[in-house]
């Protein structure tokens, strides 16, 4: 009888837990550990920063830390350096997609932490402005994921946010799924620096979420560099 009561209590406890506790947005397991919010510790532990030698310009994984990748040797980008926190895969990819399209806005704090970690560990520099890569205006969403992250970074790192100067002046097809050539063509004339004097001689931290072929970051860096700004780019993740 005692055993039965015990089992009964356990069942009630489990039901209570599943009613009052939240679940991990990725794997669905209950969030029971202290400090767990939105995502469980096990899922979080799967997000690992890039721990391999990278091209000193674009951040691509290379064999020798002191080398540049072939692409940067042939056509050096206009940014001084680009770094990504991790590879665009697995849990991090799911998180980014949840944030961008599932619009779980609360994830911004968690994601911002990864940017801050890489800035503190690998970028030893003071910046005049943070500039988020601008989103398409026509997408009719009042939620701009990269801007949300940039706002947090600006507050936490005490770097002024400069929004609206680097701007998108026409809508473009989503870059995902396009070939490298089409990506380039898609972005031709899409961005503009409205007031070049604001960024002239300034150190800029350019922020985006995903670096695939780097076309967007390179295009924005090119425009900012033309305005005589010094650009360091940072993304949350990059494809191999
Ligand atoms: Zn989980
Ligand atoms: Zn490179």
Coordinates of C-alpha atoms and ligand atoms in Angstrom, one line a residue:
X1 CA 0.0 0.0 0.0
X2 CA 2.8 2.4 1.0
X3 CA 4.5 1.6 -2.3
X4 CA 1.3 2.5 -4.2
X5 CA 0.9 5.8 -2.4
X6 CA 4.5 6.5 -3.2
X7 CA 4.0 5.9 -6.9
X8 CA 0.8 7.9 -6.8
X9 CA 2.6 10.9 -5.3
X10 CA 5.4 10.6 -7.9
X11 CA 2.8 10.6 -10.7
X12 CA 1.1 13.8 -9.2
X13 CA 4.5 15.4 -8.9
X14 CA 5.4 14.7 -12.5
X15 CA 2.0 16.0 -13.7
X16 CA 2.5 19.2 -11.6
X17 CA 6.0 19.6 -13.0
X18 CA 4.9 19.3 -16.5
X19 CA 2.1 21.8 -16.0
X20 CA 4.1 24.5 -14.2
X21 CA 7.5 24.1 -15.6
X22 CA 8.6 25.1 -19.1
X23 CA 10.1 22.9 -21.6
X24 CA 13.3 23.2 -23.7
X25 CA 12.3 24.9 -27.0
X26 CA 14.5 22.5 -28.9
X27 CA 14.3 19.0 -27.4
X28 CA 11.1 19.4 -25.3
X29 CA 12.7 18.2 -22.0
X30 CA 11.5 19.9 -18.8
X31 CA 13.6 22.7 -17.5
X32 CA 14.3 21.7 -14.0
X33 CA 17.9 22.8 -13.3
X34 CA 18.7 26.1 -11.8
X35 CA 19.4 28.8 -14.3
X36 CA 17.8 26.9 -17.2
X37 CA 15.6 29.2 -19.3
X38 CA 14.1 28.4 -22.7
X39 CA 16.9 25.9 -23.6
X40 CA 18.0 23.0 -21.5
X41 CA 21.6 22.6 -20.3
X42 CA 22.2 19.5 -22.5
X43 CA 21.2 21.3 -25.7
X44 CA 23.3 24.4 -24.7
X45 CA 26.3 22.2 -24.1
X46 CA 26.2 21.1 -27.7
X47 CA 27.0 24.6 -28.8
X48 CA 30.8 24.8 -29.1
X49 CA 32.9 27.7 -30.3
X50 CA 35.1 27.2 -33.3
X51 CA 38.3 25.6 -32.0
X52 CA 40.4 25.3 -35.1
X53 CA 42.9 27.5 -36.9
X54 CA 41.0 30.1 -39.0
X55 CA 42.0 32.4 -41.8
X56 CA 43.2 35.6 -40.2
X57 CA 41.0 37.6 -42.4
X58 CA 37.6 35.9 -43.0
X59 CA 37.6 33.4 -40.2
X60 CA 37.3 30.3 -42.4
X61 CA 38.8 27.1 -41.0
X62 CA 42.2 26.6 -42.4
X63 CA 45.1 24.2 -41.7
X64 CA 47.6 26.8 -40.4
X65 CA 46.6 29.6 -38.0
X66 CA 49.0 32.1 -39.6
X67 CA 47.7 31.6 -43.1
X68 CA 44.9 33.2 -45.1
X69 CA 42.5 31.1 -47.1
X70 CA 42.8 30.9 -50.9
X71 CA 39.8 33.1 -51.4
X72 CA 41.2 36.0 -49.3
X73 CA 44.6 35.7 -51.1
X74 CA 42.9 36.1 -54.5
X75 CA 40.4 38.8 -53.5
X76 CA 41.0 40.2 -50.0
X77 CA 37.7 41.4 -48.4
X78 CA 37.3 45.0 -47.3
X79 CA 36.9 44.2 -43.6
X80 CA 39.9 44.0 -41.4
X81 CA 38.7 40.7 -39.8
X82 CA 35.6 38.5 -39.6
X83 CA 34.9 36.0 -36.9
X84 CA 32.1 33.6 -36.2
X85 CA 31.3 32.1 -32.8
X86 CA 30.5 28.6 -34.1
X87 CA 29.6 26.5 -37.1
X88 CA 26.1 26.9 -38.5
X89 CA 24.9 23.4 -37.6
X90 CA 22.9 21.4 -35.1
X91 CA 21.6 23.1 -32.0
X92 CA 22.9 26.6 -32.9
X93 CA 21.3 26.4 -36.3
X94 CA 18.0 25.4 -34.8
X95 CA 18.3 28.2 -32.2
X96 CA 19.0 30.8 -34.9
X97 CA 16.1 29.7 -37.0
X98 CA 13.8 29.7 -33.9
X99 CA 14.9 33.2 -33.1
X100 CA 14.6 34.5 -36.7
X101 CA 11.4 32.8 -37.9
X102 CA 9.8 31.2 -34.8
X103 CA 10.3 34.6 -33.3
X104 CA 11.0 33.5 -29.8
X105 CA 12.2 37.0 -29.0
X106 CA 13.5 36.1 -25.5
X107 CA 16.3 34.0 -27.1
X108 CA 18.1 37.3 -27.9
X109 CA 19.8 37.5 -24.5
X110 CA 21.2 34.0 -24.8
X111 CA 22.4 34.6 -28.4
X112 CA 23.9 37.9 -27.5
X113 CA 26.1 36.1 -24.9
X114 CA 27.9 34.2 -27.6
X115 CA 28.8 37.5 -29.5
X116 CA 30.0 39.0 -26.2
X117 CA 32.1 35.9 -25.5
X118 CA 33.9 36.1 -28.8
X119 CA 34.5 39.9 -28.5
X120 CA 36.0 39.5 -25.1
X121 CA 38.1 36.6 -25.9
X122 CA 39.3 37.2 -29.5
X123 CA 38.8 40.9 -30.4
X124 CA 41.0 43.2 -28.5
X125 CA 39.8 46.5 -29.8
X126 CA 37.5 49.5 -28.9
X127 CA 34.8 50.4 -31.4
X128 CA 33.2 53.7 -32.2
X129 CA 29.9 52.1 -33.4
X130 CA 28.1 48.9 -33.7
X131 CA 26.2 48.6 -37.0
X132 CA 23.7 45.7 -37.6
X133 CA 23.4 44.5 -41.2
X134 CA 20.1 46.0 -42.3
X135 CA 17.1 43.8 -43.0
X136 CA 14.7 44.1 -45.9
X137 CA 12.0 46.7 -45.1
X138 CA 9.4 45.0 -47.2
X139 CA 9.3 41.9 -45.0
X140 CA 6.7 43.7 -43.0
X141 CA 8.0 42.5 -39.7
X142 CA 8.5 44.8 -36.9
X143 CA 11.0 42.3 -35.6
X144 CA 14.6 42.6 -36.9
X145 CA 16.6 39.8 -35.3
X146 CA 20.1 41.3 -35.9
X147 CA 19.1 44.7 -34.7
X148 CA 17.7 43.2 -31.5
X149 CA 21.1 41.5 -30.8
X150 CA 23.0 44.7 -31.7
X151 CA 20.9 46.7 -29.2
X152 CA 21.9 44.3 -26.4
X153 CA 25.6 44.4 -27.5
X154 CA 25.5 48.1 -27.5
X155 CA 24.2 48.3 -24.0
X156 CA 26.4 45.6 -22.5
X157 CA 29.6 46.8 -24.2
X158 CA 28.9 50.5 -24.1
X159 CA 29.4 51.0 -27.8
X160 CA 27.0 53.4 -29.5
X161 CA 24.6 51.7 -32.0
X162 CA 24.5 53.4 -35.4
X163 CA 21.3 52.3 -37.2
X164 CA 19.9 53.7 -40.4
X165 CA 23.1 55.0 -41.9
X166 CA 24.0 51.7 -43.5
X167 CA 20.7 51.0 -45.1
X168 CA 19.0 48.6 -47.5
X169 CA 17.6 50.6 -50.4
X170 CA 15.9 47.8 -52.3
X171 CA 14.4 44.5 -51.5
X172 CA 16.4 41.4 -52.4
X173 CA 15.6 37.7 -52.7
X174 CA 16.6 35.7 -49.6
X175 CA 20.2 34.7 -50.1
X176 CA 19.7 31.1 -48.9
X177 CA 19.6 28.7 -51.8
X178 CA 21.3 31.1 -54.3
X179 CA 24.6 30.3 -56.0
X180 CA 27.6 32.5 -55.1
X181 CA 27.3 34.4 -58.4
X182 CA 23.5 35.0 -57.9
X183 CA 24.1 36.1 -54.3
X184 CA 26.5 38.7 -55.6
X185 CA 24.1 39.9 -58.3
X186 CA 21.2 39.8 -55.8
X187 CA 23.0 42.3 -53.6
X188 CA 24.3 44.7 -56.2
X189 CA 23.0 48.2 -55.3
X190 CA 21.0 46.9 -52.4
X191 CA 22.8 48.7 -49.6
X192 CA 23.9 52.3 -49.2
X193 CA 25.8 54.4 -46.6
X194 CA 23.5 57.4 -46.3
X195 CA 26.0 59.7 -44.6
X196 CA 29.6 58.6 -45.1
X197 CA 30.9 61.4 -42.9
X198 CA 29.4 59.7 -39.8
X199 CA 31.6 56.6 -40.3
X200 CA 34.7 58.2 -41.8
X201 CA 37.8 57.2 -39.8
X202 CA 35.6 55.3 -37.3
X203 CA 36.1 51.8 -36.0
X204 CA 33.0 49.8 -36.8
X205 CA 31.8 46.5 -35.4
X206 CA 29.5 45.1 -38.1
X207 CA 27.1 42.5 -36.9
X208 CA 25.1 39.7 -38.7
X209 CA 23.8 36.3 -37.7
X210 CA 25.0 33.9 -40.3
X211 CA 28.0 34.0 -42.6
X212 CA 27.5 31.6 -45.6
X213 CA 29.5 32.8 -48.6
X214 CA 30.1 36.1 -46.8
X215 CA 28.5 38.1 -49.6
X216 CA 26.3 40.3 -47.4
X217 CA 29.1 41.1 -44.9
X218 CA 31.6 41.7 -47.7
X219 CA 29.2 44.0 -49.6
X220 CA 28.4 46.0 -46.5
X221 CA 32.1 46.2 -45.5
X222 CA 33.0 47.4 -49.0
X223 CA 30.5 50.3 -48.7
X224 CA 31.7 51.2 -45.2
X225 CA 35.4 51.0 -46.3
X226 CA 34.7 53.3 -49.2
X227 CA 33.4 55.7 -46.6
X228 CA 36.8 55.3 -45.0
X229 CA 35.6 53.3 -42.0
X230 CA 37.6 50.5 -40.4
X231 CA 35.4 47.4 -40.3
X232 CA 35.5 44.3 -38.1
X233 CA 32.7 41.9 -38.7
X234 CA 31.2 39.4 -36.3
X235 CA 28.6 36.7 -36.9
X236 CA 27.1 34.1 -34.7
X237 CA 27.8 31.2 -37.0
X238 CA 29.3 30.3 -40.3
X239 CA 28.9 27.5 -42.7
X240 CA 32.0 25.3 -43.3
Ligands
LIG1 ZN1 17.0 20.7 -24.8
LIG2 ZN1 39.8 34.0 -45.7

